[in-house]
Amino acid sequence: MNRCLLFLLVMFSGCTERPLSVQLPGASDSAVNFIIAGDLGRNGYYEQKPVASVMGYVAENVDIEMIAAAGDIHHFEGVESVHDPLWMTNYELIYDHPGLMIDWNVICGNHEYRGNTQAVLDYTHISRRWQFHSKYYTKIITAEDGETSCRLLFIDTTPLMDKYRNDTLTYPDAHREDAAAQLQWIDSVLAHSVEKWKIVIGHHPVYAETSKEESERADMRARLAPVLEKNGVDVYFCGHIHNFQHIRPPASGVNYVVNSSGSRSRPVKAVGEGALFCSSDPGFTVCSVDRQAFTFSFVNHRGETVYTCALHK
């Protein structure tokens, strides 16, 4: 068998059968719907292709407006350039369903920072669907009623933590970013937001059950959490931990949501005050905004909705 044919067989084999249905409370024609997916890039291994298959099915059967790619699209060392073969094996040949040929609003994760982060930005000029013009930015979406709107902030969390800023060999671009300027921008945008819903998407968690270094979350709680709490953010979505978690700390108005890995997941247990749900399944999150609610549902690699939360105000 020639090498080209072998490569194609490897890339396109192993996908799950298309699920018969995915139950998504809140997703409707009157809602604006989007997917949050992160920690994706494993060259198609582990559960990346099954998750991508379910994402395609959802996008085909629900009016999905965009995909928010919450970092770590490229494990393990990021990319070297816009022509790095990882763009094909981690992204283009995996998320090839017609329903996924929509805008991907992207942020960097820590693995992008192990490589050339400028190349991740520059891929915007290569791919029509790759939307990443700045390392942090904002977007407004509006429901079908024309009145209910949602402010989305896509933020760059790696430079907000000392662990990454101080390791200039492994994460050469992290210390070059102005963390104070980004935090001031986040505060200003949120303070002036008049939208009904305020949603922030970053790669690293503020609260999470995990064996990863506590210093990461301590920095996030010291630097980002006060800005989120002060400005009435409804949900902070993140990745990095590779499992599903929903945490609402006591006396906090913010829902802290860990969106599971789109490829390789990790075990998790519900511990601590405010832990509302957890699952070690790989998968992604479907969000829906309409006049009644902001709803988010965790969908696993088998097309099962394992958890749904509807927020009202």
XYZ file of C-alpha atoms in Angstrom:
313
model
C 0.000 0.000 0.000
C 1.494 3.374 -0.946
C 2.154 5.935 1.761
C -0.372 8.467 0.478
C -3.238 5.958 0.623
C -2.146 4.793 4.071
C -2.172 8.410 5.302
C -5.727 8.940 4.038
C -6.941 5.728 5.639
C -5.473 6.764 8.976
C -6.932 10.268 8.811
C -10.465 9.254 7.877
C -10.883 5.966 9.735
C -12.256 5.527 13.212
C -15.003 8.165 13.181
C -18.076 7.348 15.218
C -21.341 6.493 13.544
C -23.533 9.555 13.324
C -25.755 9.753 16.415
C -29.473 9.438 15.866
C -30.219 12.565 17.884
C -28.608 15.048 20.234
C -30.920 16.569 22.824
C -30.132 20.276 23.182
C -32.598 22.144 25.433
C -32.618 25.796 24.483
C -31.374 25.322 20.937
C -34.104 26.464 18.557
C -34.791 28.522 15.465
C -35.493 31.527 17.661
C -32.152 31.225 19.464
C -28.638 32.056 18.363
C -26.519 28.968 18.890
C -22.774 28.421 19.002
C -20.305 25.702 19.945
C -17.379 26.017 22.344
C -14.612 23.473 21.712
C -11.031 23.390 22.936
C -7.988 21.262 23.642
C -8.486 19.749 20.225
C -5.242 19.061 18.436
C -4.136 15.441 18.703
C -3.617 14.652 15.011
C -6.938 12.804 15.021
C -6.004 10.450 17.862
C -7.806 9.650 21.116
C -11.387 10.947 20.757
C -10.686 13.863 18.437
C -12.353 12.369 15.361
C -15.464 11.089 17.204
C -15.905 14.514 18.834
C -15.454 16.237 15.461
C -18.068 13.897 13.963
C -20.626 14.813 16.629
C -19.796 18.506 16.217
C -20.529 18.146 12.509
C -23.813 16.409 13.210
C -24.897 19.153 15.620
C -23.887 21.881 13.173
C -25.863 20.129 10.435
C -29.044 19.822 12.503
C -28.927 22.982 14.613
C -28.428 26.486 13.283
C -24.890 26.958 14.654
C -23.609 30.481 14.050
C -19.969 29.987 15.010
C -17.459 27.874 16.884
C -15.476 29.359 19.743
C -12.127 27.550 19.775
C -10.918 27.938 23.357
C -7.206 27.273 22.868
C -4.823 24.348 22.504
C -5.865 23.608 18.963
C -2.283 22.414 18.477
C -0.680 19.984 20.891
C 2.100 19.824 21.823
C 4.564 22.459 20.625
C 2.215 24.812 18.797
C 2.988 25.554 15.155
C 6.086 26.936 13.460
C 4.356 28.776 10.618
C 1.120 29.033 8.644
C 2.475 26.206 6.470
C 3.124 23.791 9.328
C 1.626 20.334 8.457
C -0.169 20.397 11.812
C -2.737 22.733 10.284
C -3.866 19.817 8.144
C -3.579 16.945 10.647
C -4.910 18.839 13.684
C -7.551 20.969 12.018
C -8.413 21.022 8.319
C -8.711 17.253 7.753
C -10.493 16.649 11.072
C -13.142 19.396 11.101
C -14.103 18.885 7.475
C -17.881 18.476 7.842
C -19.785 21.032 5.720
C -21.589 22.228 8.842
C -18.255 23.214 10.370
C -17.334 25.514 7.472
C -18.376 28.520 9.523
C -16.479 31.126 11.534
C -14.088 29.750 14.141
C -13.404 32.475 16.695
C -10.089 31.456 18.188
C -7.915 32.141 21.234
C -4.476 30.850 22.163
C -3.880 28.217 24.799
C -0.617 27.455 26.541
C 0.343 24.981 23.811
C 0.092 27.671 21.136
C 2.507 29.675 23.283
C 5.062 26.875 23.037
C 5.358 27.711 19.341
C 4.897 30.725 17.084
C 1.793 32.583 18.256
C 2.035 35.058 15.376
C 1.553 32.141 12.964
C -1.707 31.284 14.758
C -2.889 34.841 14.140
C -1.631 34.871 10.549
C -3.568 31.732 9.658
C -6.553 34.088 9.467
C -5.164 35.103 6.057
C -4.978 31.452 4.934
C -8.306 30.029 6.078
C -11.662 31.711 5.491
C -13.161 30.243 8.653
C -10.221 30.973 11.007
C -11.126 34.274 12.721
C -8.236 35.437 14.881
C -7.182 39.018 14.207
C -6.038 39.846 17.742
C -5.061 37.854 20.830
C -8.056 39.276 22.694
C -11.206 40.753 21.234
C -14.965 41.025 21.613
C -18.007 39.977 19.600
C -21.737 40.663 19.973
C -24.397 38.148 18.968
C -28.118 38.862 18.857
C -31.046 36.437 19.080
C -33.742 36.222 16.432
C -35.981 38.620 18.356
C -33.505 41.358 17.432
C -33.371 42.564 21.029
C -31.720 39.915 23.198
C -27.973 40.322 22.802
C -24.894 38.670 24.227
C -21.427 40.167 24.631
C -18.637 37.645 24.122
C -15.095 38.407 25.226
C -12.302 36.190 23.910
C -9.284 36.644 26.156
C -5.640 35.568 26.224
C -5.000 33.892 29.573
C -1.464 32.476 29.238
C 0.255 35.872 29.759
C -1.843 36.481 32.884
C 0.099 33.851 34.851
C 3.632 34.070 36.233
C 4.321 30.408 35.471
C 4.267 31.086 31.745
C 5.714 34.602 31.778
C 8.778 33.460 33.695
C 9.522 30.434 31.489
C 10.859 32.303 28.479
C 12.487 29.199 27.014
C 9.318 27.095 26.793
C 6.833 29.949 26.270
C 8.884 32.586 24.423
C 5.971 34.890 23.562
C 4.176 35.007 26.933
C 6.311 37.656 28.651
C 6.072 39.927 25.609
C 2.341 40.479 26.159
C 1.158 43.378 28.330
C -1.004 41.611 30.918
C -2.001 44.841 32.681
C -3.198 46.368 29.411
C -5.336 43.317 28.668
C -6.932 43.334 32.120
C -7.689 47.040 31.752
C -9.282 46.349 28.358
C -11.411 43.513 29.783
C -12.583 45.767 32.617
C -13.404 48.640 30.257
C -15.319 46.540 27.717
C -17.359 44.806 30.406
C -18.057 48.037 32.272
C -19.477 49.656 29.144
C -21.391 46.592 27.965
C -25.156 47.056 27.727
C -25.926 43.557 26.407
C -28.189 41.271 28.433
C -25.571 38.546 28.741
C -21.846 38.887 29.416
C -19.813 35.802 28.524
C -16.020 35.535 28.758
C -14.042 32.763 27.064
C -10.442 32.029 28.038
C -8.240 28.977 28.035
C -7.263 28.648 31.709
C -9.645 28.100 34.634
C -10.217 30.378 37.580
C -11.789 27.561 39.610
C -11.411 23.843 38.838
C -10.753 20.462 40.386
C -7.426 19.434 38.907
C -3.948 18.167 39.641
C -2.423 21.014 37.639
C -0.359 23.583 39.515
C -2.372 25.658 41.971
C -0.301 28.726 41.077
C -2.144 28.964 37.750
C -5.558 29.330 39.349
C -4.197 31.513 42.157
C -2.965 34.011 39.561
C -6.289 33.856 37.715
C -8.265 34.390 40.919
C -6.048 37.309 41.913
C -6.010 39.037 38.517
C -9.038 38.044 36.446
C -11.733 36.988 38.922
C -12.178 40.441 40.515
C -12.786 41.945 37.054
C -15.372 39.276 36.208
C -17.169 39.606 39.528
C -17.129 43.399 39.543
C -18.682 43.633 36.085
C -21.437 41.039 36.488
C -20.147 38.403 34.065
C -22.674 35.584 33.709
C -20.373 32.748 32.588
C -16.635 32.296 32.295
C -15.871 29.396 29.927
C -12.429 27.813 29.816
C -10.597 24.613 28.902
C -7.142 23.349 29.855
C -8.349 20.749 32.391
C -9.758 18.286 29.803
C -13.072 17.491 31.483
C -16.464 19.060 32.108
C -17.005 21.100 35.269
C -19.615 23.636 36.378
C -18.695 25.583 39.495
C -20.492 28.490 41.130
C -18.533 29.568 44.217
C -20.510 30.723 47.246
C -21.396 34.427 47.109
C -20.284 34.602 43.455
C -22.519 35.694 40.627
C -20.281 34.091 37.994
C -20.729 30.573 36.652
C -17.273 29.073 36.072
C -17.468 26.401 33.383
C -14.686 24.076 32.278
C -15.340 22.884 28.741
C -13.963 19.390 28.240
C -11.291 18.343 25.776
C -12.209 17.793 22.153
C -9.745 14.910 22.084
C -8.127 13.438 25.200
C -9.992 13.817 28.496
C -8.901 13.389 32.120
C -10.610 12.025 35.255
C -12.429 14.476 37.521
C -14.342 14.392 40.790
C -16.803 16.843 42.306
C -15.127 18.489 45.283
C -15.333 21.823 47.027
C -18.067 24.351 47.606
C -19.972 25.359 44.546
C -19.242 22.233 42.496
C -22.476 21.628 40.586
C -21.452 19.048 37.979
C -18.474 17.234 36.540
C -17.799 14.563 33.935
C -14.621 13.016 32.562
C -16.146 12.594 29.090
C -14.454 14.327 26.157
C -16.708 16.613 24.155
C -17.805 20.206 23.668
C -20.439 22.724 24.764
C -23.429 24.038 22.837
C -24.639 27.502 23.906
C -28.002 29.037 23.014
C -29.275 32.561 23.586
C -32.917 33.558 23.258
C -35.426 35.832 24.990
C -35.962 33.339 27.799
C -32.481 32.210 28.757
C -28.799 31.634 28.161
C -28.488 27.851 27.986
C -25.376 25.710 27.798
C -25.242 21.936 27.287
C -22.309 19.547 27.601
C -22.209 17.058 24.707
C -19.853 14.071 24.777
C -18.108 12.094 22.028
C -21.083 9.713 21.739
C -23.538 12.529 21.047
C -25.049 12.358 24.541
C -26.056 15.551 26.333
C -24.687 14.870 29.808
C -25.647 18.189 31.436
C -27.676 21.309 30.700
C -27.941 24.586 32.592
C -30.346 27.412 31.729
C -29.676 30.861 33.200
C -32.532 33.359 33.498
C -32.690 37.045 34.253
